[in-house]
Coordinates of C-alpha atoms and ligand atoms in Angstrom, one line a residue:
X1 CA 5.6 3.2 27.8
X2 CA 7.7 6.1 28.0
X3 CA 9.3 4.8 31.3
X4 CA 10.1 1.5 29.9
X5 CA 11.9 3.1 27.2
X6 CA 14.1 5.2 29.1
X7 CA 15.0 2.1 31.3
X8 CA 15.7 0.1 28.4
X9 CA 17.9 2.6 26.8
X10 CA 18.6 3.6 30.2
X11 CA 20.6 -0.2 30.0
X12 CA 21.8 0.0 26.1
X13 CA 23.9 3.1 27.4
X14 CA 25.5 1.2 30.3
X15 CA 26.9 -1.3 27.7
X16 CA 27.7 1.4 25.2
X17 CA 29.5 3.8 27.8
X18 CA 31.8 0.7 28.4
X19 CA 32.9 0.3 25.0
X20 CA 33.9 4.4 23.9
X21 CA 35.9 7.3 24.9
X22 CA 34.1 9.4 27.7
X23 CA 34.2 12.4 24.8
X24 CA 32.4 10.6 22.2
X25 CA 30.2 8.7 24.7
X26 CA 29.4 13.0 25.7
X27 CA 28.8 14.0 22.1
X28 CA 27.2 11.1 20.5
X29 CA 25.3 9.7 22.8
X30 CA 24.4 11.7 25.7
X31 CA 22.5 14.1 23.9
X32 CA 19.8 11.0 22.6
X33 CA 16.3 10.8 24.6
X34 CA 14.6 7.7 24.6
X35 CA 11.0 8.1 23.1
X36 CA 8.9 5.0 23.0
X37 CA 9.6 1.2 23.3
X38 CA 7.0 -1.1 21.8
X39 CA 7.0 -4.8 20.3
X40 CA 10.6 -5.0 20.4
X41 CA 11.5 -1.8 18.7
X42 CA 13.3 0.9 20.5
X43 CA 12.7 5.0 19.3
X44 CA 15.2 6.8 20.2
X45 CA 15.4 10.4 19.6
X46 CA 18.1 12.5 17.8
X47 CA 18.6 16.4 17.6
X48 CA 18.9 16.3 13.8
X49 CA 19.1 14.2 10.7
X50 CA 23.1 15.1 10.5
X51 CA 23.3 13.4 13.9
X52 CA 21.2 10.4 12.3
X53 CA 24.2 9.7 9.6
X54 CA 26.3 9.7 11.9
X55 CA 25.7 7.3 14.5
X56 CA 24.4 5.1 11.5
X57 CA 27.8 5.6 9.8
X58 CA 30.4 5.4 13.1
X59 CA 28.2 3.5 15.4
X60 CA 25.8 1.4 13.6
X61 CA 27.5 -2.3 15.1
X62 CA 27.6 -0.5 18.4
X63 CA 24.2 0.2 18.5
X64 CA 23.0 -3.0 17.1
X65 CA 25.2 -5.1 19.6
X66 CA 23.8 -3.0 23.1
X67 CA 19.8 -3.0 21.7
X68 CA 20.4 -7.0 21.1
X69 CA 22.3 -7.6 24.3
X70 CA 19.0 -5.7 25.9
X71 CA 16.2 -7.0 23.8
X72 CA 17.0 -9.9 22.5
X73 CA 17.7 -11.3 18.8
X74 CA 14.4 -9.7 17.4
X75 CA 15.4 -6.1 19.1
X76 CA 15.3 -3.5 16.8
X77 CA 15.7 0.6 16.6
X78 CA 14.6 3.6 15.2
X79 CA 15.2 7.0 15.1
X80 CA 12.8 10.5 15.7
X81 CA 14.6 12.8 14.7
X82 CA 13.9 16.5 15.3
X83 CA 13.3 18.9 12.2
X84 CA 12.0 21.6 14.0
X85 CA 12.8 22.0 17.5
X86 CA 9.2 24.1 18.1
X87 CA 8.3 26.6 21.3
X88 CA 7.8 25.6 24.5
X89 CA 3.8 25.0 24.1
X90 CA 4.3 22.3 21.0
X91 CA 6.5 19.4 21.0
X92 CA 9.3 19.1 18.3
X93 CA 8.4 17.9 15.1
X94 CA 10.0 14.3 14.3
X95 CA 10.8 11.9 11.4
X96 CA 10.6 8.2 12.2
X97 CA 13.4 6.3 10.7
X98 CA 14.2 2.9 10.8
X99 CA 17.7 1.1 11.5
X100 CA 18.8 -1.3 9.2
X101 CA 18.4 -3.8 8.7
X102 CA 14.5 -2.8 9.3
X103 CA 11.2 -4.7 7.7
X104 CA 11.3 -5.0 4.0
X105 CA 9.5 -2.0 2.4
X106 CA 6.6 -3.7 1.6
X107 CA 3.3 -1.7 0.1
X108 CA 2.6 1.2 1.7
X109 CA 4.5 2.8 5.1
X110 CA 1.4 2.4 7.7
X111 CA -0.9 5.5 8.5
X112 CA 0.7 6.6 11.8
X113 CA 4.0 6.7 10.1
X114 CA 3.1 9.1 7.5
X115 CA 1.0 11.2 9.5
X116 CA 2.9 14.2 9.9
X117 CA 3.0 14.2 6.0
X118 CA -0.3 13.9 4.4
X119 CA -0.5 10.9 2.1
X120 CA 3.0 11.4 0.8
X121 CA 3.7 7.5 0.1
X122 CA 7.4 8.2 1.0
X123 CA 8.6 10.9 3.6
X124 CA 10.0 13.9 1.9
X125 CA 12.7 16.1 3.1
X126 CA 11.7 18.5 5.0
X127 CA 14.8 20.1 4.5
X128 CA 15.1 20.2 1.0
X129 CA 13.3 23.2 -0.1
X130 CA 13.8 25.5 -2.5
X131 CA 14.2 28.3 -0.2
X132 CA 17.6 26.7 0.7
X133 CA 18.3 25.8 -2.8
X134 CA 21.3 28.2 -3.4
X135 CA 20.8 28.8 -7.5
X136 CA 23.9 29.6 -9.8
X137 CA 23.9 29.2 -13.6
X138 CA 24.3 25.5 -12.8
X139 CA 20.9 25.1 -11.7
X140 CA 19.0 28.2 -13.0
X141 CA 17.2 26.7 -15.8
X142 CA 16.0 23.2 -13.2
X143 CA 15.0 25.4 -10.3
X144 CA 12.7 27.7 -12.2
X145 CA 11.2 24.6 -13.9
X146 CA 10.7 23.0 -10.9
X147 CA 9.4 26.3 -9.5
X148 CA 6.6 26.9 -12.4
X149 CA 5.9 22.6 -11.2
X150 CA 5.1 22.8 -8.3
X151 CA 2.9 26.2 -8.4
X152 CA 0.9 24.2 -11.2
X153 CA 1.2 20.7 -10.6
X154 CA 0.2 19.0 -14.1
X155 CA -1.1 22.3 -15.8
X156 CA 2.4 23.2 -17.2
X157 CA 4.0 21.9 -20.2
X158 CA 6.6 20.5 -18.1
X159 CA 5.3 17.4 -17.8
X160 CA 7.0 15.0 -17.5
X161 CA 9.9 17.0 -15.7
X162 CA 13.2 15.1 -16.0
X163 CA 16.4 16.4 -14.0
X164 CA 19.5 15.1 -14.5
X165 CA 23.2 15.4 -13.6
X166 CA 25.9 13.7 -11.5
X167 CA 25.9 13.1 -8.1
X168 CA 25.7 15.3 -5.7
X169 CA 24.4 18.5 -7.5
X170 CA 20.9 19.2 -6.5
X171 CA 18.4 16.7 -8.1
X172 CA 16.1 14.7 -5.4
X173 CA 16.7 18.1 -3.2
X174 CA 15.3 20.3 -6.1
X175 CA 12.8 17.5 -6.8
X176 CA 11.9 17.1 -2.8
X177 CA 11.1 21.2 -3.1
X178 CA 8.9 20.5 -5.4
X179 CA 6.7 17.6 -3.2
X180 CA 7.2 20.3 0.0
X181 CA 6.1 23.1 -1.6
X182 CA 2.8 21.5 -3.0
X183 CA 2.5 19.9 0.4
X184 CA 2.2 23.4 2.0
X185 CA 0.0 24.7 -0.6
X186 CA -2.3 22.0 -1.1
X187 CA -2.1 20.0 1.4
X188 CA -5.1 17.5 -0.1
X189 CA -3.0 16.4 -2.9
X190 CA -1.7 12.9 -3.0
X191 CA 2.1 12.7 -3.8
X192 CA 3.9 9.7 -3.9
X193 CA 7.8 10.4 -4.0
X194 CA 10.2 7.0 -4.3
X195 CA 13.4 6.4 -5.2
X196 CA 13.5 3.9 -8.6
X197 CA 14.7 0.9 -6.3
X198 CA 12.2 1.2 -3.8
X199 CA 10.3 1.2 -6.5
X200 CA 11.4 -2.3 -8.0
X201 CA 11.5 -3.7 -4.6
X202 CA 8.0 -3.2 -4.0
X203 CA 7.3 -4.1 -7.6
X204 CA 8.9 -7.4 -7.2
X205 CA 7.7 -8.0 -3.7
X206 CA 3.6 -7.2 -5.0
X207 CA 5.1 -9.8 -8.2
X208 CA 5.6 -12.8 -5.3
X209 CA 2.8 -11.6 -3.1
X210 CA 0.2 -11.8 -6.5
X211 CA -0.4 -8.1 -5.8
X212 CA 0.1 -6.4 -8.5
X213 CA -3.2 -5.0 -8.4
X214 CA -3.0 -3.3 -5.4
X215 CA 0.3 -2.2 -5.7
X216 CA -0.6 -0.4 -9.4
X217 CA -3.5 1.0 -8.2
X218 CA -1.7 2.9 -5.2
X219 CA 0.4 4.9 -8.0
X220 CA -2.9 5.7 -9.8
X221 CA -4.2 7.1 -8.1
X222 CA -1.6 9.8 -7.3
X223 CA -1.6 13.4 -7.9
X224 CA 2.0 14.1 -8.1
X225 CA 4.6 11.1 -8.7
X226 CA 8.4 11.7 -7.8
X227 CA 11.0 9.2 -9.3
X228 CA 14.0 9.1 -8.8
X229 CA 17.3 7.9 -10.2
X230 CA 15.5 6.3 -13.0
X231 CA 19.0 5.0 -14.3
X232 CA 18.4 2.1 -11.8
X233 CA 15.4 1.0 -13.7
X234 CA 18.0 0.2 -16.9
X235 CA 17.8 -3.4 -18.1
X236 CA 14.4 -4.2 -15.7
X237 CA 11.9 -4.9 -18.4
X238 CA 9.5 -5.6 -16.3
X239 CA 9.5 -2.8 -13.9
X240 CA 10.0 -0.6 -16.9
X241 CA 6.2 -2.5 -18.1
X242 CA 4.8 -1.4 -15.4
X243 CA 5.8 2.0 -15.0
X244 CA 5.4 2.7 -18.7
X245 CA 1.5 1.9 -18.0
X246 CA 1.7 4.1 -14.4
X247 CA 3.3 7.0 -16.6
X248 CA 0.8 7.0 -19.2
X249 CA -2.3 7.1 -16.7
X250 CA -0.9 9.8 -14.9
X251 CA 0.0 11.7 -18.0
X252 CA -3.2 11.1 -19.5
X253 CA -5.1 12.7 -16.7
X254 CA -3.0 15.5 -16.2
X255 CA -1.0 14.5 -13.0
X256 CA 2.7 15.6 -12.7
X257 CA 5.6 13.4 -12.9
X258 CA 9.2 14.1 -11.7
X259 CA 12.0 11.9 -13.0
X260 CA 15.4 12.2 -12.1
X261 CA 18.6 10.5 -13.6
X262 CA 22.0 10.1 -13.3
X263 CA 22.7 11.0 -16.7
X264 CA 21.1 12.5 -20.0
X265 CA 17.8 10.2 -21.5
X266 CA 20.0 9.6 -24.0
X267 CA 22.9 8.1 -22.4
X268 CA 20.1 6.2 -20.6
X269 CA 21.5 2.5 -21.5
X270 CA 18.8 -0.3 -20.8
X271 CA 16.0 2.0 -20.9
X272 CA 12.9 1.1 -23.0
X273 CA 12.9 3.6 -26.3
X274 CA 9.2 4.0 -25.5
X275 CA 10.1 5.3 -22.2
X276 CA 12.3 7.5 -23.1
X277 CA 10.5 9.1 -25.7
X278 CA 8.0 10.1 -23.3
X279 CA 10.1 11.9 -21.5
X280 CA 10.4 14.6 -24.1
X281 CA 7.2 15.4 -24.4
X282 CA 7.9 17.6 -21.1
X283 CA 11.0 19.3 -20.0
X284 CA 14.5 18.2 -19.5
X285 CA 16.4 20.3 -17.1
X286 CA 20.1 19.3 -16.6
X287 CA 22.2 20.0 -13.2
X288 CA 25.8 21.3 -13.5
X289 CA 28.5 21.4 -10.7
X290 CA 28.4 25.1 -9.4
X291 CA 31.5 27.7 -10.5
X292 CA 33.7 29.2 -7.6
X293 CA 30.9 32.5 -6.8
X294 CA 28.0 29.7 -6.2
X295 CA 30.0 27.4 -3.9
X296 CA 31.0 30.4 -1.7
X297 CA 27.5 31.2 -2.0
X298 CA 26.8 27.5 -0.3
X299 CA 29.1 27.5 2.2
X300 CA 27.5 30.4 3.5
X301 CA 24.2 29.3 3.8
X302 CA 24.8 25.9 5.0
X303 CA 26.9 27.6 7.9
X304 CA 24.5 30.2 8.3
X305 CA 21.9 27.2 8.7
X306 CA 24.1 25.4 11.4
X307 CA 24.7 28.7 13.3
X308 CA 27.7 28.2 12.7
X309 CA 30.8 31.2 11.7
X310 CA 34.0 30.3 9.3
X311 CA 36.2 33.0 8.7
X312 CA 36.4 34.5 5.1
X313 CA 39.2 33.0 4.3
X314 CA 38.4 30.0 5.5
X315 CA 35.4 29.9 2.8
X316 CA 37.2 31.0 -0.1
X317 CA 40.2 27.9 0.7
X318 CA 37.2 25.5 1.2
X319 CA 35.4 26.7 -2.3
X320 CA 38.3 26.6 -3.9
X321 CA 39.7 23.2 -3.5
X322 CA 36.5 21.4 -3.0
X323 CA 34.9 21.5 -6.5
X324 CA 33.4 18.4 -7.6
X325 CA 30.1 18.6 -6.1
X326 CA 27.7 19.7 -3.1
X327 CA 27.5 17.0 -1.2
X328 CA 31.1 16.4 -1.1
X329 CA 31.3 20.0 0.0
X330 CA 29.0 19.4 2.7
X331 CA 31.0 16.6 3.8
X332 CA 33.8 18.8 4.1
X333 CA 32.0 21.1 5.9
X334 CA 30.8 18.8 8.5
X335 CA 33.7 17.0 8.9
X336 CA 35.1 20.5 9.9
X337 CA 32.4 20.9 12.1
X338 CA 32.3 17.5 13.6
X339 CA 36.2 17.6 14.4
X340 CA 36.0 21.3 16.1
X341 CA 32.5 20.0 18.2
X342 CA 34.6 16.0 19.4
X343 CA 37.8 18.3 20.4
X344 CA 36.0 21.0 21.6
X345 CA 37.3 23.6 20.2
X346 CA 36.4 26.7 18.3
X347 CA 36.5 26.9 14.5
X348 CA 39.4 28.9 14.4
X349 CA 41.9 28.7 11.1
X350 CA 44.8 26.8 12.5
X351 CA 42.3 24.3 13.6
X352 CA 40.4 24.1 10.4
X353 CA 43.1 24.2 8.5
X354 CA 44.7 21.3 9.9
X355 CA 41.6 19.2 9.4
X356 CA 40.7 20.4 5.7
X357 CA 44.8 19.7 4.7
X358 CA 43.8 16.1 5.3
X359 CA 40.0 16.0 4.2
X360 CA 41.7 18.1 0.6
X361 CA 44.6 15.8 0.4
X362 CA 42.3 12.9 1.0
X363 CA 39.5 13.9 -1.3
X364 CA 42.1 15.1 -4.3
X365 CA 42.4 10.8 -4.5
X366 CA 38.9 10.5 -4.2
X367 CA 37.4 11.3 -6.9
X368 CA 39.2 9.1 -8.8
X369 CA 40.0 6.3 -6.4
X370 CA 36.2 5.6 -6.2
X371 CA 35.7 5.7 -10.0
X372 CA 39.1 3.7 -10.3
X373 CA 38.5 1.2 -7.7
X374 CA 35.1 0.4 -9.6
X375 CA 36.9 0.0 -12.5
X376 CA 39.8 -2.2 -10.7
X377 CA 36.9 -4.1 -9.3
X378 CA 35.4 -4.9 -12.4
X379 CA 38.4 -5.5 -14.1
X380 CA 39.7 -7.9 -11.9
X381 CA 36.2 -10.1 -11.8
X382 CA 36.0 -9.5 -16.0
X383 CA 32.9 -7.7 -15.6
X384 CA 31.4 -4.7 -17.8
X385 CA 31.7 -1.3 -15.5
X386 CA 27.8 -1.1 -16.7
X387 CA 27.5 -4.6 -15.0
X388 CA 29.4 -3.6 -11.6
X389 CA 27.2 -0.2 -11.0
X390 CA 23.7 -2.0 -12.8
X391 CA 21.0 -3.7 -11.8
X392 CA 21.8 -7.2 -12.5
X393 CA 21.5 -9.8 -9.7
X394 CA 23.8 -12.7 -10.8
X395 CA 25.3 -13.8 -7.8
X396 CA 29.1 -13.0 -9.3
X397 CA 28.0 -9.7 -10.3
X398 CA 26.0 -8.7 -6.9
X399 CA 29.3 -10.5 -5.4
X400 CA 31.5 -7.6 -7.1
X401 CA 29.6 -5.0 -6.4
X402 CA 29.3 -5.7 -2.6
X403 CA 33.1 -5.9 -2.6
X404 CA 33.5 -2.5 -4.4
X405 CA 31.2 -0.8 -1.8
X406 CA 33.2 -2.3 1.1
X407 CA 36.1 -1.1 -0.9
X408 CA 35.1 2.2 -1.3
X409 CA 34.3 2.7 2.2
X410 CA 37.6 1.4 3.3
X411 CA 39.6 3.7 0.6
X412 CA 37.7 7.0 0.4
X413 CA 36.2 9.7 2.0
X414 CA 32.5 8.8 0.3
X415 CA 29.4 8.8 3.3
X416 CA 27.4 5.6 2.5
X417 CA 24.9 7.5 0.6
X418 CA 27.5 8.6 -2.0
X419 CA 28.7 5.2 -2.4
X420 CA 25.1 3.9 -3.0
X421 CA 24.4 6.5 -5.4
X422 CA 28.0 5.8 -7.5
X423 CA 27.1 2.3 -7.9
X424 CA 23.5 3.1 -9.5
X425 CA 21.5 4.9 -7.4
X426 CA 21.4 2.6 -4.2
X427 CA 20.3 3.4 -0.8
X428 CA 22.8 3.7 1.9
X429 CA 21.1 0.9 3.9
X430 CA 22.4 -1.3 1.1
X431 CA 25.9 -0.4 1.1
X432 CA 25.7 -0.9 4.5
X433 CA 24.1 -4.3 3.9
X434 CA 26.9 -5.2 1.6
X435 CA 29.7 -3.9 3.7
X436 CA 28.4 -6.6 6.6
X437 CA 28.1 -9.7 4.1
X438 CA 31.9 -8.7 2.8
X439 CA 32.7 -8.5 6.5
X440 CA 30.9 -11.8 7.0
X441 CA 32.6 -13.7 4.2
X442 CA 36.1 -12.3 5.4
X443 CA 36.0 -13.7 8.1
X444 CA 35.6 -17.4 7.3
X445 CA 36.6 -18.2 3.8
X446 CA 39.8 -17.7 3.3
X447 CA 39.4 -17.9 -0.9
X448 CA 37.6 -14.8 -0.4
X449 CA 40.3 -12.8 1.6
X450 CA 43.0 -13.9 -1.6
X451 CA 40.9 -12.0 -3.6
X452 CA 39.9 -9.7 -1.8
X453 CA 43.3 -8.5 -0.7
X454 CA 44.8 -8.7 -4.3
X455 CA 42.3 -6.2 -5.5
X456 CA 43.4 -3.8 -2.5
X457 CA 47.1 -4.4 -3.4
X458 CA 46.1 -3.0 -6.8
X459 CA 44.0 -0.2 -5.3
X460 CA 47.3 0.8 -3.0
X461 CA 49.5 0.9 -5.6
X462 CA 47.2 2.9 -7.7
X463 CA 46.5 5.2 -5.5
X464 CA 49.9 5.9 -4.1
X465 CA 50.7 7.7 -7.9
X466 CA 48.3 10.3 -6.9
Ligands
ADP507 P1 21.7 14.4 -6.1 O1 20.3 13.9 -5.9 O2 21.8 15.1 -7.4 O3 22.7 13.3 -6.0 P2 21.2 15.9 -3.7 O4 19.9 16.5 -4.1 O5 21.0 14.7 -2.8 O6 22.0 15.4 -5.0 O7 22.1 17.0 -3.1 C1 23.3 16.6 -2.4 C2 23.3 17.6 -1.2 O8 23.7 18.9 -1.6 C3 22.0 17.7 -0.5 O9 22.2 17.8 0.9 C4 21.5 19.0 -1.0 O10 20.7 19.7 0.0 C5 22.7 19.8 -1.2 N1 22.6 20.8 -2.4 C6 22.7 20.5 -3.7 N2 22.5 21.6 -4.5 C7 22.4 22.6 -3.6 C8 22.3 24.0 -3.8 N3 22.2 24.6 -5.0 N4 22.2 24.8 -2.7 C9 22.2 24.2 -1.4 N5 22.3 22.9 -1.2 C10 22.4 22.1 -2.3
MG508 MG1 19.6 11.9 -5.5

């Protein structure tokens, strides 16, 4: 098969060369080996799960146009991507993961796709572990919880253990540590780790299928259960049901659970009293943005981990102006890296420089232009803020929040999976599913682009004051 697949992707390159810069065609794409080509789907490998993002992010319509040209309608990708390059006798460890739009996640991921990690239900992170965790009085009192977890899975008397705190500071990578760190040291024990839409997906899919049987039984029958950005779950009675009767099992026989939210249980709007009071009969561990030592501390490890040098001063400018959270800061940090690699040039100051003035400028409207812009949005379709980043499907509702996403990726800086997680806790393959509808309804109803363009006339002049 392996043949096939290179002369398949072999002809997907032909078609994507003729559409991009020779540069980018050098960095994005020549580095990608073709891995295996079967029923339609194309694996393609990339060197790392940065990489991943980014063709998802920049070339996702590219990609999807070349492997339907090749294939046909049904033609569909996926992604190994290496996590550990390994020595010359073992191959490189990979992650499978697919392009949207992919299957449905339906039940469990089969065998073969899981093998490389034990009966975890969802792939962890690799990455996230907790030796790359750098700690600072904003996570102290979380990481040494989730520590004394995963030594003793269930035998502490943090159980349940809830982490919560805004985006970007730490929780499903702390909570991921966790799942890696009991993977390593008992590698028998079942852990399911999900994110709480997945979750209601599945749910809702086992509802239709008459499955709920099957589909409660697999979460059971877990050792270790990882949830995360429970806030989605607000104003889902039913999923709530269910996991209400899941968490009390578990509980009962002394199996761990890890919740993670958005916010404190008490701010938790739409969640079940009963729920919530279960939650503090464990630990809850909240997540602060890191002070000015701790995000110098960051920048040098996530540099050190890319093999990558910034000069002193460099770091301290970075640290200083980029303060809201870690992922942002990593986003700054690749950007950097990203714009040094497509020029070809060396990090040097006037280079970086030139790049962060604009990434800074850019991300001092950020912040607020994304949590304005929701507001704007939901303002301008007289819907509750609640509403816009919540769970509801009424059509005008999902309607508004597919615009804001397409909105927010037009207007700030945010990767997808920032977007997804400021409206609620989605997945990135959802803002990206909403940013193609909006695109969709653009161009052919021309009610649509009146108001769509009158709420970016108000973002424009809004943002222009800052
Ligand atoms: P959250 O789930 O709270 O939104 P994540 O766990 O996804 O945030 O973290 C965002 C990014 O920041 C991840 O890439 C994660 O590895 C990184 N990160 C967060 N906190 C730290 C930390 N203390 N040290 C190193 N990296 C961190
Ligand atoms: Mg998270």
């Amino acid at each position: 098969m392996h043949n096939k697949s290179k002369i398949v992707w072999d002809k997907c390159l032909l078609y994507i060369r003729g559409q991009i810069s020779e540069q980018t065609y050098k960095t994005w794409f020549a580095p990608i080996l073709a891995k295996d080509f079967k029923d339609s789907v194309l694996t393609i490998q990339v060197p790392s799960q940065f990489f991943y993002e980014w063709l998802e992010e920049h070339y996702f319509s590219l990609l999807k146009q070349a492997v339907q040209q090749e294939i046909g309608p049904n033609g569909r990708l996926e992604y190994a991507v290496v996590i550990d390059q390994g020595n010359k006798k073992q191959k490189p460890l990979t992650i499978n993961l697919p392009t949207y739009p992919g299957p449905a996640f339906s039940g469990a991921i089969p065998a073969e796709k899981t093998s490389n990690y034990g009966n975890n239900f969802f792939p962890l992170n690799p990455n996230y572990l907790f030796d790359n965790l750098v700690e600072g009085s904003c996570n102290q009192l979380a990481k040494s919880a989730a520590q004394a977890v995963a030594s003793n899975p269930g035998g502490t008397a943090f159980n349940p253990l809830m982490l919560y705190g805004g985006v970007g500071l730490g929780k499903t990578h702390i909570s991921q540590a966790i799942g890696n760190a009991v993977r390593v040291a008992s590698p028998n024990k079942r852990i399911i780790y999900i994110s709480s839409e997945k979750f209601t997906t599945q749910f809702i899919e086992a509802l239709r299928n008459n499955n709920v049987k099957s589909f409660t039984e697999q979460y059971l029958a877990t050792d270790l259960l990882f949830l995360d950005d429970i806030q989605f779950l607000s104003g889902k009675e039913k999923t709530q049901e269910i996991f209400f009767h899941i968490f009390n099992h578990l509980h009962q026989f002394k199996k761990q659970i890890v919740i993670t939210s958005d916010c404190a249980p008490r701010d938790l709007k739409g969640l079940q009293e009963r729920l919530l009071s279960r939650f503090k009969w464990g630990l809850t561990a909240d997540l602060q943005r890191p002070d000015f030592e701790t995000r110098i501390a960051i920048i040098h490890s996530k540099i050190a981990a890319d093999g990558i040098n910034f000069p002193e001063n460099l770091i301290e400018y970075i640290a200083k102006h980029v303060d809201t959270n870690v992922r942002e800061l990593e986003g700054v940090l690749i950007s950097i890296i990203a714009h040094a690699s497509l020029a070809k040039k060396d990090i040097n100051i006037e280079l970086a420089k030139q790049v962060l003035k604009h990434i800074v400028q850019h991300h001092a409207t950020t912040k607020t232009t994304i949590e304005l812009l929701q507001q704007q949005v939901a303002a301008h379709f007289n819907i509750s803020l609640d509403n816009l980043k919540g769970k509801s499907r009424k059509k005008e509702i999902v309607g508004a929040r597919q615009i804001g996403m397409h909105l927010a990726k037009k207007y700030t800086a945010h990767s997808l999976k920032s977007i997804g997680e400021y409206f609620g806790g989605r997945d990135h393959t959802t803002v990206m599913h909403a940013i193609q509808v909006v695109d969709g309804q653009l161009s052919k109803d021309s009610h649509y682009v009146m108001a769509y363009r009158s709420i970016e006339n108000q973002i424009k002049t809004h943002a222009s004051f800052y």
